[in-house]
Amino acid sequence: MGRFYKPGLYPGGVQSFMKGTIFIMKKFVSVLTASILATTMLASCGENGGSSQSGEEMKKIGVVQIMEHKSLDTIRDSFTEQMETLGYKNGENCSIEYQSAQGDQSTLNSIIQGFQGDEVDVIVAIATPTAQAAASAAQDIPVVFSAVTDPVATGLVSDMEHPDKNITGTSDAVQVGKILDLALQLTPDIKTLGFLYNTGEANSESNLQKAKAYAEEHGLTIVEGVATNTSEVQQAAQVLAEQVDAIFAPNDNTIASAMAAVSEVTKEAKVPVYTGADSMVSDGGFATIGIDYTELGHETANMVDAILNGTSPADIPVKVFEDDLSTYINETTAAAIGVTVPDEILNGENVVLMQ
């Protein structure tokens, strides 16, 4: 101690010197502990639920959707919910950035480029147009899509079981045949079927071909109604409602975002609208048979978790939800258009009634 203690430097003598030394050591231990905790937090992303990461930096996840409407928002919210269940806490142990292109393709491309510049660890692309834009980044960054109707036809993957382009995800393939079977049960006098869609959405083009095949087999006539943006949807619906016995609106993002306008027009005309998504029924459509989009979001999160833990997208088959489908019927719409739903349908399994 003689080498460090100098008389007169500490007015309290040796005792004062020892107190000062202890105080300095406590401060050092406190700073060291805080540093260790900070490093642990940065290195951990998804440590709960058996999903831990061991990098020096937080994992970064970019989530983007083409626009905001109920189906896509449900996927986004359920994705977030499942990620939290898996142990990912945005801003605490990982970084999740959410973006919407608000229906603008150039904005969508800029968002994807931004994710590339930020060097995110995975891109989550919600809806077909979003996934097509995100594919440009897949050479360097794994892409997980959600709600893509036909991943093969859109060129995202060549093989659903073994994705080959650093891309995988979940498909909301529309059960066109089952939906139109339901339409003929509920409204058997249909002879002319309107198909309301945006020609710019590849998913809708795919569903149109399925609807045409069904119509040919069942002696129906298809009349197409086109809206290239949301401002055109109401007028397109009005024109169709004057020509057809019923309208089929698939899971088209442009139509879904303006479903309230479609519902207003068709209720007045007393024309039933069969849709490709449950959310479109809750927004005023008449009926559909389909999946629960909450499950789509949950499975998308599970895939992201697997990739962040080292699994290659090539080893994660595209998930198509074909089973456990439900029948969705809007009772308020049924009353407005004067359709009585048969008891055999109302009392069937997996029937969800909406208002």
mmCIF file with all atom_site columns, C-alpha atoms in Angstrom, residues 171-315:
data_model
loop_
_atom_site.group_PDB
_atom_site.id
_atom_site.type_symbol
_atom_site.label_atom_id
_atom_site.label_alt_id
_atom_site.label_comp_id
_atom_site.label_asym_id
_atom_site.label_entity_id
_atom_site.label_seq_id
_atom_site.pdbx_PDB_ins_code
_atom_site.Cartn_x
_atom_site.Cartn_y
_atom_site.Cartn_z
_atom_site.occupancy
_atom_site.B_iso_or_equiv
_atom_site.pdbx_formal_charge
_atom_site.auth_seq_id
_atom_site.auth_comp_id
_atom_site.auth_asym_id
_atom_site.auth_atom_id
_atom_site.pdbx_PDB_model_num
ATOM 1   C CA . SER A 1 171 ? -49.868 -19.573 -49.960 1.00 0.00 ? 171 SER A CA 1
ATOM 2   C CA . ASP A 1 172 ? -53.471 -18.418 -49.692 1.00 0.00 ? 172 ASP A CA 1
ATOM 3   C CA . ALA A 1 173 ? -54.523 -20.329 -52.816 1.00 0.00 ? 173 ALA A CA 1
ATOM 4   C CA . VAL A 1 174 ? -58.196 -19.525 -53.392 1.00 0.00 ? 174 VAL A CA 1
ATOM 5   C CA . GLN A 1 175 ? -60.508 -22.533 -53.485 1.00 0.00 ? 175 GLN A CA 1
ATOM 6   C CA . VAL A 1 176 ? -62.322 -21.245 -56.565 1.00 0.00 ? 176 VAL A CA 1
ATOM 7   C CA . GLY A 1 177 ? -64.256 -24.439 -57.217 1.00 0.00 ? 177 GLY A CA 1
ATOM 8   C CA . LYS A 1 178 ? -65.470 -24.758 -53.646 1.00 0.00 ? 178 LYS A CA 1
ATOM 9   C CA . ILE A 1 179 ? -66.480 -21.091 -53.489 1.00 0.00 ? 179 ILE A CA 1
ATOM 10  C CA . LEU A 1 180 ? -68.470 -21.311 -56.710 1.00 0.00 ? 180 LEU A CA 1
ATOM 11  C CA . ASP A 1 181 ? -70.054 -24.577 -55.549 1.00 0.00 ? 181 ASP A CA 1
ATOM 12  C CA . LEU A 1 182 ? -71.206 -22.637 -52.496 1.00 0.00 ? 182 LEU A CA 1
ATOM 13  C CA . ALA A 1 183 ? -72.508 -19.861 -54.754 1.00 0.00 ? 183 ALA A CA 1
ATOM 14  C CA . LEU A 1 184 ? -74.676 -22.305 -56.679 1.00 0.00 ? 184 LEU A CA 1
ATOM 15  C CA . GLN A 1 185 ? -75.993 -23.719 -53.402 1.00 0.00 ? 185 GLN A CA 1
ATOM 16  C CA . LEU A 1 186 ? -76.912 -20.330 -51.983 1.00 0.00 ? 186 LEU A CA 1
ATOM 17  C CA . THR A 1 187 ? -78.064 -18.701 -55.221 1.00 0.00 ? 187 THR A CA 1
ATOM 18  C CA . PRO A 1 188 ? -78.829 -21.551 -57.675 1.00 0.00 ? 188 PRO A CA 1
ATOM 19  C CA . ASP A 1 189 ? -80.287 -19.291 -60.376 1.00 0.00 ? 189 ASP A CA 1
ATOM 20  C CA . ILE A 1 190 ? -76.867 -17.873 -61.338 1.00 0.00 ? 190 ILE A CA 1
ATOM 21  C CA . LYS A 1 191 ? -76.352 -17.889 -65.100 1.00 0.00 ? 191 LYS A CA 1
ATOM 22  C CA . THR A 1 192 ? -74.005 -14.935 -65.528 1.00 0.00 ? 192 THR A CA 1
ATOM 23  C CA . LEU A 1 193 ? -71.075 -14.462 -63.161 1.00 0.00 ? 193 LEU A CA 1
ATOM 24  C CA . GLY A 1 194 ? -69.133 -11.220 -62.903 1.00 0.00 ? 194 GLY A CA 1
ATOM 25  C CA . PHE A 1 195 ? -65.416 -11.421 -62.127 1.00 0.00 ? 195 PHE A CA 1
ATOM 26  C CA . LEU A 1 196 ? -64.162 -8.229  -60.443 1.00 0.00 ? 196 LEU A CA 1
ATOM 27  C CA . TYR A 1 197 ? -60.387 -7.786  -60.395 1.00 0.00 ? 197 TYR A CA 1
ATOM 28  C CA . ASN A 1 198 ? -57.258 -5.795  -61.207 1.00 0.00 ? 198 ASN A CA 1
ATOM 29  C CA . THR A 1 199 ? -55.504 -7.064  -64.350 1.00 0.00 ? 199 THR A CA 1
ATOM 30  C CA . GLY A 1 200 ? -52.199 -5.950  -62.842 1.00 0.00 ? 200 GLY A CA 1
ATOM 31  C CA . GLU A 1 201 ? -52.330 -8.583  -60.092 1.00 0.00 ? 201 GLU A CA 1
ATOM 32  C CA . ALA A 1 202 ? -50.959 -11.956 -61.149 1.00 0.00 ? 202 ALA A CA 1
ATOM 33  C CA . ASN A 1 203 ? -52.869 -13.726 -58.377 1.00 0.00 ? 203 ASN A CA 1
ATOM 34  C CA . SER A 1 204 ? -56.181 -12.499 -59.816 1.00 0.00 ? 204 SER A CA 1
ATOM 35  C CA . GLU A 1 205 ? -55.255 -13.549 -63.357 1.00 0.00 ? 205 GLU A CA 1
ATOM 36  C CA . SER A 1 206 ? -54.612 -17.057 -62.016 1.00 0.00 ? 206 SER A CA 1
ATOM 37  C CA . ASN A 1 207 ? -58.012 -17.135 -60.306 1.00 0.00 ? 207 ASN A CA 1
ATOM 38  C CA . LEU A 1 208 ? -59.726 -15.828 -63.434 1.00 0.00 ? 208 LEU A CA 1
ATOM 39  C CA . GLN A 1 209 ? -58.514 -18.839 -65.405 1.00 0.00 ? 209 GLN A CA 1
ATOM 40  C CA . LYS A 1 210 ? -59.858 -21.167 -62.710 1.00 0.00 ? 210 LYS A CA 1
ATOM 41  C CA . ALA A 1 211 ? -63.204 -19.352 -62.707 1.00 0.00 ? 211 ALA A CA 1
ATOM 42  C CA . LYS A 1 212 ? -63.429 -19.597 -66.503 1.00 0.00 ? 212 LYS A CA 1
ATOM 43  C CA . ALA A 1 213 ? -62.760 -23.343 -66.373 1.00 0.00 ? 213 ALA A CA 1
ATOM 44  C CA . TYR A 1 214 ? -65.454 -23.761 -63.727 1.00 0.00 ? 214 TYR A CA 1
ATOM 45  C CA . ALA A 1 215 ? -67.924 -21.637 -65.713 1.00 0.00 ? 215 ALA A CA 1
ATOM 46  C CA . GLU A 1 216 ? -67.399 -23.686 -68.867 1.00 0.00 ? 216 GLU A CA 1
ATOM 47  C CA . GLU A 1 217 ? -67.984 -26.903 -66.967 1.00 0.00 ? 217 GLU A CA 1
ATOM 48  C CA . HIS A 1 218 ? -71.172 -25.598 -65.313 1.00 0.00 ? 218 HIS A CA 1
ATOM 49  C CA . GLY A 1 219 ? -72.674 -23.653 -68.178 1.00 0.00 ? 219 GLY A CA 1
ATOM 50  C CA . LEU A 1 220 ? -72.045 -20.181 -66.732 1.00 0.00 ? 220 LEU A CA 1
ATOM 51  C CA . THR A 1 221 ? -71.089 -17.014 -68.581 1.00 0.00 ? 221 THR A CA 1
ATOM 52  C CA . ILE A 1 222 ? -68.204 -14.930 -67.211 1.00 0.00 ? 222 ILE A CA 1
ATOM 53  C CA . VAL A 1 223 ? -68.287 -11.134 -67.503 1.00 0.00 ? 223 VAL A CA 1
ATOM 54  C CA . GLU A 1 224 ? -65.084 -9.372  -66.480 1.00 0.00 ? 224 GLU A CA 1
ATOM 55  C CA . GLY A 1 225 ? -65.049 -6.142  -64.512 1.00 0.00 ? 225 GLY A CA 1
ATOM 56  C CA . VAL A 1 226 ? -61.671 -4.415  -64.299 1.00 0.00 ? 226 VAL A CA 1
ATOM 57  C CA . ALA A 1 227 ? -60.379 -1.801  -61.845 1.00 0.00 ? 227 ALA A CA 1
ATOM 58  C CA . THR A 1 228 ? -56.733 -0.806  -62.119 1.00 0.00 ? 228 THR A CA 1
ATOM 59  C CA . ASN A 1 229 ? -56.790 1.175   -58.863 1.00 0.00 ? 229 ASN A CA 1
ATOM 60  C CA . THR A 1 230 ? -59.063 1.663   -55.869 1.00 0.00 ? 230 THR A CA 1
ATOM 61  C CA . SER A 1 231 ? -60.740 4.765   -57.307 1.00 0.00 ? 231 SER A CA 1
ATOM 62  C CA . GLU A 1 232 ? -62.107 2.667   -60.186 1.00 0.00 ? 232 GLU A CA 1
ATOM 63  C CA . VAL A 1 233 ? -63.529 -0.156  -58.085 1.00 0.00 ? 233 VAL A CA 1
ATOM 64  C CA . GLN A 1 234 ? -66.944 1.316   -57.302 1.00 0.00 ? 234 GLN A CA 1
ATOM 65  C CA . GLN A 1 235 ? -67.719 2.154   -60.926 1.00 0.00 ? 235 GLN A CA 1
ATOM 66  C CA . ALA A 1 236 ? -66.536 -1.281  -62.099 1.00 0.00 ? 236 ALA A CA 1
ATOM 67  C CA . ALA A 1 237 ? -68.802 -2.893  -59.514 1.00 0.00 ? 237 ALA A CA 1
ATOM 68  C CA . GLN A 1 238 ? -71.759 -0.765  -60.628 1.00 0.00 ? 238 GLN A CA 1
ATOM 69  C CA . VAL A 1 239 ? -71.300 -1.769  -64.277 1.00 0.00 ? 239 VAL A CA 1
ATOM 70  C CA . LEU A 1 240 ? -71.055 -5.453  -63.363 1.00 0.00 ? 240 LEU A CA 1
ATOM 71  C CA . ALA A 1 241 ? -74.061 -5.335  -61.045 1.00 0.00 ? 241 ALA A CA 1
ATOM 72  C CA . GLU A 1 242 ? -76.234 -4.266  -63.981 1.00 0.00 ? 242 GLU A CA 1
ATOM 73  C CA . GLN A 1 243 ? -75.152 -7.224  -66.130 1.00 0.00 ? 243 GLN A CA 1
ATOM 74  C CA . VAL A 1 244 ? -74.747 -10.277 -63.906 1.00 0.00 ? 244 VAL A CA 1
ATOM 75  C CA . ASP A 1 245 ? -76.563 -12.509 -61.430 1.00 0.00 ? 245 ASP A CA 1
ATOM 76  C CA . ALA A 1 246 ? -73.627 -12.665 -59.009 1.00 0.00 ? 246 ALA A CA 1
ATOM 77  C CA . ILE A 1 247 ? -70.077 -11.354 -58.662 1.00 0.00 ? 247 ILE A CA 1
ATOM 78  C CA . PHE A 1 248 ? -66.917 -13.188 -57.715 1.00 0.00 ? 248 PHE A CA 1
ATOM 79  C CA . ALA A 1 249 ? -64.136 -11.020 -56.260 1.00 0.00 ? 249 ALA A CA 1
ATOM 80  C CA . PRO A 1 250 ? -60.992 -13.084 -55.562 1.00 0.00 ? 250 PRO A CA 1
ATOM 81  C CA . ASN A 1 251 ? -58.314 -12.144 -53.032 1.00 0.00 ? 251 ASN A CA 1
ATOM 82  C CA . ASP A 1 252 ? -57.383 -9.147  -55.151 1.00 0.00 ? 252 ASP A CA 1
ATOM 83  C CA . ASN A 1 253 ? -55.660 -6.425  -53.119 1.00 0.00 ? 253 ASN A CA 1
ATOM 84  C CA . THR A 1 254 ? -57.176 -3.565  -55.119 1.00 0.00 ? 254 THR A CA 1
ATOM 85  C CA . ILE A 1 255 ? -60.718 -4.904  -54.706 1.00 0.00 ? 255 ILE A CA 1
ATOM 86  C CA . ALA A 1 256 ? -60.218 -5.902  -51.070 1.00 0.00 ? 256 ALA A CA 1
ATOM 87  C CA . SER A 1 257 ? -59.069 -2.398  -50.142 1.00 0.00 ? 257 SER A CA 1
ATOM 88  C CA . ALA A 1 258 ? -62.316 -0.961  -51.580 1.00 0.00 ? 258 ALA A CA 1
ATOM 89  C CA . MET A 1 259 ? -64.668 -3.730  -50.463 1.00 0.00 ? 259 MET A CA 1
ATOM 90  C CA . ALA A 1 260 ? -66.911 -1.327  -48.580 1.00 0.00 ? 260 ALA A CA 1
ATOM 91  C CA . ALA A 1 261 ? -67.691 0.476   -51.845 1.00 0.00 ? 261 ALA A CA 1
ATOM 92  C CA . VAL A 1 262 ? -68.376 -2.824  -53.621 1.00 0.00 ? 262 VAL A CA 1
ATOM 93  C CA . SER A 1 263 ? -70.708 -3.886  -50.823 1.00 0.00 ? 263 SER A CA 1
ATOM 94  C CA . GLU A 1 264 ? -72.652 -0.629  -50.973 1.00 0.00 ? 264 GLU A CA 1
ATOM 95  C CA . VAL A 1 265 ? -73.255 -0.947  -54.715 1.00 0.00 ? 265 VAL A CA 1
ATOM 96  C CA . THR A 1 266 ? -74.135 -4.634  -54.746 1.00 0.00 ? 266 THR A CA 1
ATOM 97  C CA . LYS A 1 267 ? -76.458 -4.496  -51.762 1.00 0.00 ? 267 LYS A CA 1
ATOM 98  C CA . GLU A 1 268 ? -78.462 -1.805  -53.483 1.00 0.00 ? 268 GLU A CA 1
ATOM 99  C CA . ALA A 1 269 ? -78.580 -3.889  -56.652 1.00 0.00 ? 269 ALA A CA 1
ATOM 100 C CA . LYS A 1 270 ? -79.301 -7.037  -54.605 1.00 0.00 ? 270 LYS A CA 1
ATOM 101 C CA . VAL A 1 271 ? -76.452 -8.899  -56.299 1.00 0.00 ? 271 VAL A CA 1
ATOM 102 C CA . PRO A 1 272 ? -74.506 -11.399 -54.143 1.00 0.00 ? 272 PRO A CA 1
ATOM 103 C CA . VAL A 1 273 ? -70.716 -11.020 -54.017 1.00 0.00 ? 273 VAL A CA 1
ATOM 104 C CA . TYR A 1 274 ? -68.667 -14.143 -53.372 1.00 0.00 ? 274 TYR A CA 1
ATOM 105 C CA . THR A 1 275 ? -65.119 -13.377 -52.272 1.00 0.00 ? 275 THR A CA 1
ATOM 106 C CA . GLY A 1 276 ? -61.706 -14.974 -52.018 1.00 0.00 ? 276 GLY A CA 1
ATOM 107 C CA . ALA A 1 277 ? -61.024 -14.014 -48.380 1.00 0.00 ? 277 ALA A CA 1
ATOM 108 C CA . ASP A 1 278 ? -62.866 -14.025 -45.072 1.00 0.00 ? 278 ASP A CA 1
ATOM 109 C CA . SER A 1 279 ? -62.000 -10.381 -44.425 1.00 0.00 ? 279 SER A CA 1
ATOM 110 C CA . MET A 1 280 ? -63.837 -9.388  -47.605 1.00 0.00 ? 280 MET A CA 1
ATOM 111 C CA . VAL A 1 281 ? -66.951 -11.058 -46.220 1.00 0.00 ? 281 VAL A CA 1
ATOM 112 C CA . SER A 1 282 ? -66.616 -9.150  -42.963 1.00 0.00 ? 282 SER A CA 1
ATOM 113 C CA . ASP A 1 283 ? -66.324 -5.973  -45.067 1.00 0.00 ? 283 ASP A CA 1
ATOM 114 C CA . GLY A 1 284 ? -69.706 -6.609  -46.712 1.00 0.00 ? 284 GLY A CA 1
ATOM 115 C CA . GLY A 1 285 ? -69.229 -9.452  -49.189 1.00 0.00 ? 285 GLY A CA 1
ATOM 116 C CA . PHE A 1 286 ? -71.817 -12.229 -49.031 1.00 0.00 ? 286 PHE A CA 1
ATOM 117 C CA . ALA A 1 287 ? -69.897 -15.494 -48.596 1.00 0.00 ? 287 ALA A CA 1
ATOM 118 C CA . THR A 1 288 ? -66.747 -17.522 -49.166 1.00 0.00 ? 288 THR A CA 1
ATOM 119 C CA . ILE A 1 289 ? -64.971 -20.731 -48.270 1.00 0.00 ? 289 ILE A CA 1
ATOM 120 C CA . GLY A 1 290 ? -61.397 -20.227 -47.209 1.00 0.00 ? 290 GLY A CA 1
ATOM 121 C CA . ILE A 1 291 ? -58.635 -20.073 -44.683 1.00 0.00 ? 291 ILE A CA 1
ATOM 122 C CA . ASP A 1 292 ? -58.142 -18.125 -41.492 1.00 0.00 ? 292 ASP A CA 1
ATOM 123 C CA . TYR A 1 293 ? -55.545 -15.461 -42.328 1.00 0.00 ? 293 TYR A CA 1
ATOM 124 C CA . THR A 1 294 ? -54.391 -15.459 -38.710 1.00 0.00 ? 294 THR A CA 1
ATOM 125 C CA . GLU A 1 295 ? -52.984 -18.950 -39.245 1.00 0.00 ? 295 GLU A CA 1
ATOM 126 C CA . LEU A 1 296 ? -51.226 -17.704 -42.370 1.00 0.00 ? 296 LEU A CA 1
ATOM 127 C CA . GLY A 1 297 ? -49.434 -15.035 -40.333 1.00 0.00 ? 297 GLY A CA 1
ATOM 128 C CA . HIS A 1 298 ? -48.463 -17.478 -37.599 1.00 0.00 ? 298 HIS A CA 1
ATOM 129 C CA . GLU A 1 299 ? -46.933 -19.957 -40.043 1.00 0.00 ? 299 GLU A CA 1
ATOM 130 C CA . THR A 1 300 ? -45.058 -17.148 -41.799 1.00 0.00 ? 300 THR A CA 1
ATOM 131 C CA . ALA A 1 301 ? -43.448 -16.238 -38.458 1.00 0.00 ? 301 ALA A CA 1
ATOM 132 C CA . ASN A 1 302 ? -42.498 -19.869 -37.846 1.00 0.00 ? 302 ASN A CA 1
ATOM 133 C CA . MET A 1 303 ? -40.657 -19.909 -41.171 1.00 0.00 ? 303 MET A CA 1
ATOM 134 C CA . VAL A 1 304 ? -38.804 -16.686 -40.378 1.00 0.00 ? 304 VAL A CA 1
ATOM 135 C CA . ASP A 1 305 ? -37.761 -18.132 -37.029 1.00 0.00 ? 305 ASP A CA 1
ATOM 136 C CA . ALA A 1 306 ? -36.394 -21.252 -38.733 1.00 0.00 ? 306 ALA A CA 1
ATOM 137 C CA . ILE A 1 307 ? -34.375 -19.176 -41.220 1.00 0.00 ? 307 ILE A CA 1
ATOM 138 C CA . LEU A 1 308 ? -32.935 -16.949 -38.492 1.00 0.00 ? 308 LEU A CA 1
ATOM 139 C CA . ASN A 1 309 ? -31.820 -20.112 -36.746 1.00 0.00 ? 309 ASN A CA 1
ATOM 140 C CA . GLY A 1 310 ? -29.912 -21.347 -39.798 1.00 0.00 ? 310 GLY A CA 1
ATOM 141 C CA . THR A 1 311 ? -32.440 -23.307 -41.886 1.00 0.00 ? 311 THR A CA 1
ATOM 142 C CA . SER A 1 312 ? -32.209 -22.705 -45.620 1.00 0.00 ? 312 SER A CA 1
ATOM 143 C CA . PRO A 1 313 ? -35.399 -21.621 -47.456 1.00 0.00 ? 313 PRO A CA 1
ATOM 144 C CA . ALA A 1 314 ? -34.750 -24.590 -49.776 1.00 0.00 ? 314 ALA A CA 1
ATOM 145 C CA . ASP A 1 315 ? -35.476 -26.872 -46.822 1.00 0.00 ? 315 ASP A CA 1
#
